[in-house]
């Protein structure tokens, strides 16, 4: 009886340590758009700050009703698309600490979601999806400037064809966003209907 009691006691004492070493679950999120569904895996284990920020926008439903407002197509199946709250005060959360790819190990491969920014630590609620590998978005100490790149935090696991369709859609030759991005604004932006965590 005493041996059984001691064994149970050891298991109870070990439980907190086991819980601390358990891997962080990487949630999947469905982005339902007027062009189709995109499903992404959010790397909460490798990029906890950036992942938590994205999930905060998701859980608060602040990405519902926005659009893919910018597409940059360099060549066939190479470029990126961008969506976000576009600095709408009612939708924005405070900026977050920058997590460079040199810290997280998440490279900008095809389908990677990351956060565009100005200075490091200014990113809020704008997000890009890479079409083709975008090594120039990664942190690179050999480059001039702050050379910290963008913060990558997720990757498309379903619906990459939808992302490509968004990038390939016609661009307006005259539209701008507050005087910027001329030649990168879709003629008919793709709407985001809802963004939700998947439970299974």
GROMACS .gro file of C-alpha atoms in nm:
model
  200
    1UNK     CA    1   0.000   0.000   0.000
    2UNK     CA    2   0.282   0.235   0.092
    3UNK     CA    3   0.457   0.160  -0.241
    4UNK     CA    4   0.135   0.238  -0.432
    5UNK     CA    5   0.096   0.566  -0.242
    6UNK     CA    6   0.454   0.670  -0.321
    7UNK     CA    7   0.406   0.585  -0.690
    8UNK     CA    8   0.093   0.799  -0.711
    9UNK     CA    9   0.269   1.083  -0.531
   10UNK     CA   10   0.556   1.074  -0.782
   11UNK     CA   11   0.310   1.087  -1.071
   12UNK     CA   12   0.132   1.387  -0.921
   13UNK     CA   13   0.459   1.571  -0.866
   14UNK     CA   14   0.570   1.498  -1.222
   15UNK     CA   15   0.243   1.616  -1.379
   16UNK     CA   16   0.325   1.991  -1.380
   17UNK     CA   17   0.662   1.925  -1.543
   18UNK     CA   18   0.500   1.708  -1.810
   19UNK     CA   19   0.241   1.977  -1.876
   20UNK     CA   20   0.513   2.238  -1.925
   21UNK     CA   21   0.689   2.032  -2.190
   22UNK     CA   22   0.372   1.940  -2.383
   23UNK     CA   23   0.378   2.078  -2.739
   24UNK     CA   24   0.168   2.384  -2.817
   25UNK     CA   25  -0.124   2.298  -3.045
   26UNK     CA   26  -0.112   2.479  -3.379
   27UNK     CA   27  -0.470   2.580  -3.459
   28UNK     CA   28  -0.612   2.582  -3.809
   29UNK     CA   29  -0.815   2.877  -3.930
   30UNK     CA   30  -1.060   2.893  -4.222
   31UNK     CA   31  -1.067   3.214  -4.424
   32UNK     CA   32  -1.390   3.205  -4.623
   33UNK     CA   33  -1.383   3.448  -4.913
   34UNK     CA   34  -1.601   3.538  -5.212
   35UNK     CA   35  -1.345   3.342  -5.421
   36UNK     CA   36  -1.343   3.029  -5.204
   37UNK     CA   37  -1.201   2.891  -4.880
   38UNK     CA   38  -0.840   2.915  -4.759
   39UNK     CA   39  -0.730   2.710  -4.456
   40UNK     CA   40  -0.412   2.805  -4.271
   41UNK     CA   41  -0.211   2.641  -3.994
   42UNK     CA   42  -0.101   2.896  -3.736
   43UNK     CA   43   0.245   2.824  -3.589
   44UNK     CA   44   0.174   2.911  -3.226
   45UNK     CA   45   0.470   2.697  -3.124
   46UNK     CA   46   0.734   2.878  -3.334
   47UNK     CA   47   0.594   3.233  -3.353
   48UNK     CA   48   0.383   3.277  -3.039
   49UNK     CA   49   0.362   3.658  -3.047
   50UNK     CA   50   0.261   3.691  -3.412
   51UNK     CA   51   0.033   3.387  -3.396
   52UNK     CA   52  -0.143   3.518  -3.085
   53UNK     CA   53  -0.194   3.854  -3.258
   54UNK     CA   54  -0.356   3.694  -3.566
   55UNK     CA   55  -0.577   3.471  -3.352
   56UNK     CA   56  -0.686   3.773  -3.149
   57UNK     CA   57  -0.816   3.935  -3.470
   58UNK     CA   58  -0.981   3.605  -3.567
   59UNK     CA   59  -1.150   3.548  -3.230
   60UNK     CA   60  -1.274   3.909  -3.212
   61UNK     CA   61  -1.417   3.869  -3.568
   62UNK     CA   62  -1.231   4.181  -3.676
   63UNK     CA   63  -1.131   4.025  -4.009
   64UNK     CA   64  -1.493   3.954  -4.109
   65UNK     CA   65  -1.608   4.177  -4.393
   66UNK     CA   66  -1.266   4.308  -4.496
   67UNK     CA   67  -1.102   4.237  -4.833
   68UNK     CA   68  -0.787   4.139  -5.017
   69UNK     CA   69  -0.703   4.497  -5.111
   70UNK     CA   70  -0.357   4.455  -5.264
   71UNK     CA   71  -0.201   4.205  -5.503
   72UNK     CA   72   0.156   4.212  -5.628
   73UNK     CA   73   0.227   3.982  -5.921
   74UNK     CA   74   0.590   3.985  -6.033
   75UNK     CA   75   0.554   3.696  -6.276
   76UNK     CA   76   0.354   3.375  -6.319
   77UNK     CA   77   0.283   3.227  -5.974
   78UNK     CA   78   0.520   3.465  -5.799
   79UNK     CA   79   0.415   3.757  -5.580
   80UNK     CA   80   0.185   3.806  -5.283
   81UNK     CA   81  -0.164   3.910  -5.181
   82UNK     CA   82  -0.247   4.132  -4.885
   83UNK     CA   83  -0.550   4.167  -4.658
   84UNK     CA   84  -0.616   4.339  -4.330
   85UNK     CA   85  -0.802   4.603  -4.133
   86UNK     CA   86  -0.641   4.894  -4.323
   87UNK     CA   87  -0.588   5.101  -4.007
   88UNK     CA   88  -0.959   5.114  -3.924
   89UNK     CA   89  -0.956   5.237  -3.561
   90UNK     CA   90  -1.249   5.017  -3.453
   91UNK     CA   91  -1.073   4.703  -3.580
   92UNK     CA   92  -0.712   4.761  -3.471
   93UNK     CA   93  -0.533   4.616  -3.172
   94UNK     CA   94  -0.204   4.765  -3.044
   95UNK     CA   95   0.115   4.686  -3.239
   96UNK     CA   96   0.323   4.385  -3.137
   97UNK     CA   97   0.688   4.301  -3.087
   98UNK     CA   98   0.859   4.190  -3.409
   99UNK     CA   99   0.946   3.820  -3.445
  100UNK     CA  100   1.205   3.787  -3.725
  101UNK     CA  101   1.241   3.467  -3.926
  102UNK     CA  102   1.594   3.432  -3.785
  103UNK     CA  103   1.429   3.379  -3.445
  104UNK     CA  104   1.129   3.165  -3.545
  105UNK     CA  105   1.287   2.962  -3.826
  106UNK     CA  106   0.971   3.006  -4.038
  107UNK     CA  107   1.082   3.094  -4.391
  108UNK     CA  108   0.869   3.276  -4.648
  109UNK     CA  109   0.789   2.977  -4.865
  110UNK     CA  110   0.482   2.953  -5.088
  111UNK     CA  111   0.167   2.994  -4.883
  112UNK     CA  112   0.337   3.162  -4.586
  113UNK     CA  113   0.138   3.424  -4.397
  114UNK     CA  114   0.334   3.712  -4.252
  115UNK     CA  115   0.292   4.064  -4.121
  116UNK     CA  116   0.402   4.365  -4.328
  117UNK     CA  117   0.531   4.657  -4.124
  118UNK     CA  118   0.716   4.986  -4.124
  119UNK     CA  119   0.969   4.992  -3.839
  120UNK     CA  120   1.011   4.672  -3.635
  121UNK     CA  121   0.738   4.657  -3.372
  122UNK     CA  122   0.475   4.849  -3.572
  123UNK     CA  123   0.282   4.553  -3.720
  124UNK     CA  124  -0.086   4.531  -3.626
  125UNK     CA  125  -0.362   4.383  -3.840
  126UNK     CA  126  -0.226   4.360  -4.196
  127UNK     CA  127  -0.129   4.022  -4.343
  128UNK     CA  128   0.029   3.890  -4.663
  129UNK     CA  129   0.024   3.545  -4.824
  130UNK     CA  130   0.325   3.455  -5.038
  131UNK     CA  131   0.276   3.305  -5.382
  132UNK     CA  132   0.606   3.136  -5.460
  133UNK     CA  133   0.903   3.142  -5.222
  134UNK     CA  134   0.983   3.497  -5.103
  135UNK     CA  135   1.332   3.482  -4.951
  136UNK     CA  136   1.356   3.863  -4.968
  137UNK     CA  137   1.093   3.879  -4.689
  138UNK     CA  138   1.318   3.680  -4.453
  139UNK     CA  139   1.553   3.841  -4.203
  140UNK     CA  140   1.901   3.881  -4.354
  141UNK     CA  141   2.189   4.045  -4.160
  142UNK     CA  142   2.374   4.100  -4.490
  143UNK     CA  143   2.109   4.342  -4.619
  144UNK     CA  144   2.110   4.716  -4.545
  145UNK     CA  145   1.852   4.880  -4.324
  146UNK     CA  146   1.705   4.705  -4.020
  147UNK     CA  147   1.733   4.375  -4.218
  148UNK     CA  148   1.482   4.198  -3.989
  149UNK     CA  149   1.234   4.112  -4.264
  150UNK     CA  150   0.868   4.036  -4.200
  151UNK     CA  151   0.727   3.817  -3.921
  152UNK     CA  152   0.608   3.485  -4.067
  153UNK     CA  153   0.361   3.294  -3.850
  154UNK     CA  154   0.139   3.059  -4.055
  155UNK     CA  155   0.108   2.866  -4.381
  156UNK     CA  156  -0.175   2.775  -4.619
  157UNK     CA  157  -0.264   2.405  -4.593
  158UNK     CA  158  -0.574   2.414  -4.815
  159UNK     CA  159  -0.692   2.654  -5.084
  160UNK     CA  160  -0.367   2.774  -5.237
  161UNK     CA  161  -0.554   2.772  -5.569
  162UNK     CA  162  -0.785   3.038  -5.421
  163UNK     CA  163  -0.484   3.253  -5.325
  164UNK     CA  164  -0.347   3.226  -5.680
  165UNK     CA  165  -0.691   3.314  -5.820
  166UNK     CA  166  -0.694   3.628  -5.605
  167UNK     CA  167  -0.347   3.726  -5.726
  168UNK     CA  168  -0.437   3.662  -6.091
  169UNK     CA  169  -0.756   3.873  -6.082
  170UNK     CA  170  -0.758   4.195  -6.291
  171UNK     CA  171  -0.581   4.500  -6.145
  172UNK     CA  172  -0.713   4.854  -6.178
  173UNK     CA  173  -0.468   5.076  -6.371
  174UNK     CA  174  -0.580   5.386  -6.180
  175UNK     CA  175  -0.696   5.286  -5.830
  176UNK     CA  176  -0.478   5.364  -5.528
  177UNK     CA  177  -0.508   5.329  -5.150
  178UNK     CA  178  -0.456   5.672  -4.996
  179UNK     CA  179  -0.236   5.758  -5.293
  180UNK     CA  180  -0.024   5.442  -5.273
  181UNK     CA  181  -0.007   5.098  -5.437
  182UNK     CA  182  -0.101   5.220  -5.786
  183UNK     CA  183  -0.105   4.917  -6.017
  184UNK     CA  184  -0.152   4.682  -5.719
  185UNK     CA  185  -0.517   4.742  -5.629
  186UNK     CA  186  -0.766   4.483  -5.758
  187UNK     CA  187  -1.040   4.610  -5.989
  188UNK     CA  188  -1.288   4.411  -5.778
  189UNK     CA  189  -1.135   4.323  -5.438
  190UNK     CA  190  -1.214   3.975  -5.305
  191UNK     CA  191  -1.422   3.999  -4.989
  192UNK     CA  192  -1.351   3.801  -4.674
  193UNK     CA  193  -1.682   3.668  -4.548
  194UNK     CA  194  -1.562   3.519  -4.221
  195UNK     CA  195  -1.245   3.398  -4.047
  196UNK     CA  196  -1.288   3.124  -3.786
  197UNK     CA  197  -1.083   2.866  -3.597
  198UNK     CA  198  -1.152   2.511  -3.705
  199UNK     CA  199  -1.241   2.284  -3.414
  200UNK     CA  200  -1.149   1.953  -3.577
   0.00000   0.00000   0.00000
